Backbone as numpy.savetxt, mean C-alpha at the origin, in Angstrom:
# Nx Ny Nz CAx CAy CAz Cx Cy Cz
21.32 1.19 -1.20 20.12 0.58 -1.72 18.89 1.27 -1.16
17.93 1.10 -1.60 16.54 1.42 -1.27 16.00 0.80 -0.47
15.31 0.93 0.66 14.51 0.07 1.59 13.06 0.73 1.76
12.16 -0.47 1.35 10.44 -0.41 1.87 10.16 -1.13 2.83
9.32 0.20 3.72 9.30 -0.18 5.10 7.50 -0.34 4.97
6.99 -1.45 5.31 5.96 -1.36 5.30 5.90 -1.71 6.97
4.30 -1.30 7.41 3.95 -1.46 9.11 2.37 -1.65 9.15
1.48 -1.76 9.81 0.49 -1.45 10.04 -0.22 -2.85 9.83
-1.77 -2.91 9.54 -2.47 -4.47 9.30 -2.61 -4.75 10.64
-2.92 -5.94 10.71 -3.48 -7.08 12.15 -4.73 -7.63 11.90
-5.47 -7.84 13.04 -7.00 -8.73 12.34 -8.02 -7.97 13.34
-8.76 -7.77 12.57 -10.02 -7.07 13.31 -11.49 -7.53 12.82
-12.35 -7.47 13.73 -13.77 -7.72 12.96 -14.57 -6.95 11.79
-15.12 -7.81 11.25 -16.04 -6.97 10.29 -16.82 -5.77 10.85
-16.84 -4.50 9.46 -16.62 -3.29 10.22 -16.28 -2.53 11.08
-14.73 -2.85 11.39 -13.85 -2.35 11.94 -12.71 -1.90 11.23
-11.48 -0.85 11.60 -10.61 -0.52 10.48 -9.35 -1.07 11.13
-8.32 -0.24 10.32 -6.80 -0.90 9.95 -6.41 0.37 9.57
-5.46 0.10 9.72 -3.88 1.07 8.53 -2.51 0.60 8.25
-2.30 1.00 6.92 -1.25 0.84 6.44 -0.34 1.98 6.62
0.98 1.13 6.65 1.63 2.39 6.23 3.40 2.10 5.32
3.61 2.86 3.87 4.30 2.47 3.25 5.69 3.59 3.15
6.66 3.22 3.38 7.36 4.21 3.50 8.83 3.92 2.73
9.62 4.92 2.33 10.18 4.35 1.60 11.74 5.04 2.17
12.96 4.20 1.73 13.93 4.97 2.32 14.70 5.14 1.55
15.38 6.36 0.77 16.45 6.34 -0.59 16.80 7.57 -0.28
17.30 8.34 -1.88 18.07 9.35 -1.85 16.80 10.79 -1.33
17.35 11.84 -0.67 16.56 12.44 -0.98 15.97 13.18 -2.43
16.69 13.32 -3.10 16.63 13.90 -4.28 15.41 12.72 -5.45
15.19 11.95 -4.64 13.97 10.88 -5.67 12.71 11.03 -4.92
11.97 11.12 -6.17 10.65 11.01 -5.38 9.95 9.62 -5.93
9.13 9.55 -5.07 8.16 7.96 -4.67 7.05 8.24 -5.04
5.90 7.33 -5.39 4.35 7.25 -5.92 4.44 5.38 -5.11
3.45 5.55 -4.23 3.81 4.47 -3.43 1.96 3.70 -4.14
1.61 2.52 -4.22 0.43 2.07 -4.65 0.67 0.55 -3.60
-0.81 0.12 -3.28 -1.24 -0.96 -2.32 -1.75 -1.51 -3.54
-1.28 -2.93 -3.42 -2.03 -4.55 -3.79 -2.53 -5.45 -3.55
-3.18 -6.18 -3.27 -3.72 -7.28 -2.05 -3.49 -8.63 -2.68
-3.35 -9.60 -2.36 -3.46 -11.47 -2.51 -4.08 -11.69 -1.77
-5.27 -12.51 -1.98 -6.03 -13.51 -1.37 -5.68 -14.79 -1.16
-5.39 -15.70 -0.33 -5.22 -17.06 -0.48 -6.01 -18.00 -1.83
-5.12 -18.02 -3.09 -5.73 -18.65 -4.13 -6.02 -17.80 -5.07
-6.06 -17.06 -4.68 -5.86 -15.74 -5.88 -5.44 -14.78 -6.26
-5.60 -13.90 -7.66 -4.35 -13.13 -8.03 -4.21 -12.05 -7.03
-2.95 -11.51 -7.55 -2.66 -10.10 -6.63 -3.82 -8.91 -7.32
-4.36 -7.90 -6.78 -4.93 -7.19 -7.60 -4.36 -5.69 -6.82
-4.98 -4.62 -7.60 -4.45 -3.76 -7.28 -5.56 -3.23 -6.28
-5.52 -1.92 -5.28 -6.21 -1.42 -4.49 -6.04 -0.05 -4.42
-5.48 0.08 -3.67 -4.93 2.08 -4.52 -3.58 2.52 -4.42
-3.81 3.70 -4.88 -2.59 4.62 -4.68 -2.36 5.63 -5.45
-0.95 6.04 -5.74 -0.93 7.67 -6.37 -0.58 7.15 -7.89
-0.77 8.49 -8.99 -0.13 8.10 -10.14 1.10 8.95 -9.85
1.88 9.26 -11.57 3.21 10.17 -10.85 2.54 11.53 -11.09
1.19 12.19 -11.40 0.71 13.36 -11.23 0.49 13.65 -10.11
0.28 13.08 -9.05 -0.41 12.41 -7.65 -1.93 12.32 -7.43
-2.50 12.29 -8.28 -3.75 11.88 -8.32 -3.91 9.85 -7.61
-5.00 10.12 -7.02 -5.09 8.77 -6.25 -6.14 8.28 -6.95
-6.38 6.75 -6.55 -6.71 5.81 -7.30 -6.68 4.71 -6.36
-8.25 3.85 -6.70 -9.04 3.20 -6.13 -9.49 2.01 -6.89
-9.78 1.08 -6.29 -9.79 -0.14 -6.79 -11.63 0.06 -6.17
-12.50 -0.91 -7.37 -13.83 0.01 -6.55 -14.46 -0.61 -5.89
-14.16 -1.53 -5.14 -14.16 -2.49 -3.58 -13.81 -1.96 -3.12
-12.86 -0.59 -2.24 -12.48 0.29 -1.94 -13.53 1.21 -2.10
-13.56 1.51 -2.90 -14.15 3.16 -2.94 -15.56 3.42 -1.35
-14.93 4.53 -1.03 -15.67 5.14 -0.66 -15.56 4.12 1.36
-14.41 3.45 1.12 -13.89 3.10 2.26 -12.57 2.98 3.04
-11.84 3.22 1.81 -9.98 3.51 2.09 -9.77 4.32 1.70
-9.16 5.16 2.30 -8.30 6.54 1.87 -6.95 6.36 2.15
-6.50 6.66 0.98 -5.02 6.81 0.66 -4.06 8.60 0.73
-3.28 8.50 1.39 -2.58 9.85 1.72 -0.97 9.51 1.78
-0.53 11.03 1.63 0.93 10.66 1.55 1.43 12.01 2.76
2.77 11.78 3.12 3.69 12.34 3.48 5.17 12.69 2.71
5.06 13.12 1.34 6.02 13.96 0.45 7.09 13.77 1.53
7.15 14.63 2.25 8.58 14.82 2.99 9.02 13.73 3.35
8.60 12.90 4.41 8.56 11.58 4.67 8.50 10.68 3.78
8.48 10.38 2.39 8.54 8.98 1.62 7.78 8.22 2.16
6.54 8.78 2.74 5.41 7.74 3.26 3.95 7.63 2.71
3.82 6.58 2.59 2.19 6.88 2.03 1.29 5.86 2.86
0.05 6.57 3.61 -1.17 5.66 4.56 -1.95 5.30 3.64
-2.37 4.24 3.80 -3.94 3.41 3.76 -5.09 3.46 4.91
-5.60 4.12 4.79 -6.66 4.04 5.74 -7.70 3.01 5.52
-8.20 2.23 6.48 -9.10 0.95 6.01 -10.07 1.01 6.75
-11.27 1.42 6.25 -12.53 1.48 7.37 -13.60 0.37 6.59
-14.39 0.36 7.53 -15.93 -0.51 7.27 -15.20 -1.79 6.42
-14.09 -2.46 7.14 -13.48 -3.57 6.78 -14.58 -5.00 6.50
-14.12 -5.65 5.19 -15.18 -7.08 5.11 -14.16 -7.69 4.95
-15.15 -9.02 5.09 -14.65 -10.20 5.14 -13.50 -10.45 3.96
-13.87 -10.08 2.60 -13.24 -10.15 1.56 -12.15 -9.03 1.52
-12.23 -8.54 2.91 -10.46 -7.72 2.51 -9.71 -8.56 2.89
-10.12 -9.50 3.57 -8.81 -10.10 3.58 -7.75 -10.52 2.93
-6.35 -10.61 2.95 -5.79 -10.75 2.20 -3.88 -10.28 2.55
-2.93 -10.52 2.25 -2.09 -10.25 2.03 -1.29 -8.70 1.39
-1.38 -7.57 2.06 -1.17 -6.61 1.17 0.04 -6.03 0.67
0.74 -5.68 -0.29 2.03 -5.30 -0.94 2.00 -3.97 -1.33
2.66 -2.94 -0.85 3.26 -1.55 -1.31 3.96 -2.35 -2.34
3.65 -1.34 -3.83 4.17 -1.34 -5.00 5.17 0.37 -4.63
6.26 0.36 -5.27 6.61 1.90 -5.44 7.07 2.09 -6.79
6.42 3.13 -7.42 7.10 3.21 -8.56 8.00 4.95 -8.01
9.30 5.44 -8.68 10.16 5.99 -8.25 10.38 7.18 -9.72
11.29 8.36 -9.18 11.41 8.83 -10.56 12.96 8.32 -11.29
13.11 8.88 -12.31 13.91 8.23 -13.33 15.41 7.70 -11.89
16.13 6.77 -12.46 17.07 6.50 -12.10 17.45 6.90 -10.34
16.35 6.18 -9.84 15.88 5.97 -8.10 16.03 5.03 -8.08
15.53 4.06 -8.23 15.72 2.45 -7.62 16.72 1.78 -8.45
17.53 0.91 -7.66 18.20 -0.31 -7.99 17.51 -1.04 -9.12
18.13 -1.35 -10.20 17.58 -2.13 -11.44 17.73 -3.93 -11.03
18.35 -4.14 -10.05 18.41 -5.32 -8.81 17.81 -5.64 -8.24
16.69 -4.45 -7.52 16.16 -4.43 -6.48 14.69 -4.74 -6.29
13.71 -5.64 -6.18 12.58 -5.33 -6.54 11.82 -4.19 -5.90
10.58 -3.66 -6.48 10.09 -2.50 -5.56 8.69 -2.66 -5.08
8.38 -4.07 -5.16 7.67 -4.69 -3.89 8.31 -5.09 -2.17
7.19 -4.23 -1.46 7.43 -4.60 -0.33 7.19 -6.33 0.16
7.31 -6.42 1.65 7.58 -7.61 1.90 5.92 -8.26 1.97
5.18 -7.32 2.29 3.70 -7.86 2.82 2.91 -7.70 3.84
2.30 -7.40 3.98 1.04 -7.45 5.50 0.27 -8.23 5.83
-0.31 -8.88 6.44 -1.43 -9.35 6.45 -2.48 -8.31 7.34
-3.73 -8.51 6.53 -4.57 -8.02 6.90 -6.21 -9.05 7.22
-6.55 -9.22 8.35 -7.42 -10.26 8.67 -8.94 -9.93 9.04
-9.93 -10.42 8.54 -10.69 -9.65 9.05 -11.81 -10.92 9.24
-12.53 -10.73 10.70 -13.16 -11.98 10.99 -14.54 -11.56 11.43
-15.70 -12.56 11.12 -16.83 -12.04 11.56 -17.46 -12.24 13.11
């Protein structure tokens, strides 16, 4: 089976950072496009960034121009970098992975488990 390893998050003050980190564990022969989501208490999941399967990255634009997203190809890993953190990041965050053809378990979901990420003034 496939395993997503997510790590990183904790609680820090406003304008202060964080990192994620999403990693994925399967065949070598598959490749990964790993994307971050967030939940708020009470509201929907939305998206935040990540790669497409060209690897072009992609930003949610509450983000922009404050998280950077990077990968490690070799490693099946992909960072979130989280700077000049607000109040409204808070939230719950989920590595999405989308995989290439016939990689993941059709069983398996390819949401990770979650982070929390806290951020207090």
């Amino acid at each position: 089976r496939v395993k997503v390893v997510e790590s990183g998050g904790g609680s820090v003050e406003a304008g202060g950072s964080l990192s994620l980190t999403c990693g994925v564990v399967g065949p070598a022969h598959c490749t990964y496009w790993m994307n971050w989501y967030r939940q708020a208490p009470g509201k929907e999941r939305e998206f935040v960034s990540g790669f497409d399967r060209r690897g072009s990255t992609k930003y949610a634009e509450s983000v922009k121009g404050r998280f950077t997203i990077s990968q490690d190809k070799s490693k099946k890993t992909a960072y979130l970098q989280m700077n000049s953190l607000k109040l409204e990041d808070t939230a719950m965050y989920y590595c999405l992975v989308d995989s290439s053809d016939s990689c993941w378990p059709l069983d398996q979901s390819n949401w990770g488990q979650g982070i929390q990420v806290t951020v207090s003034s």
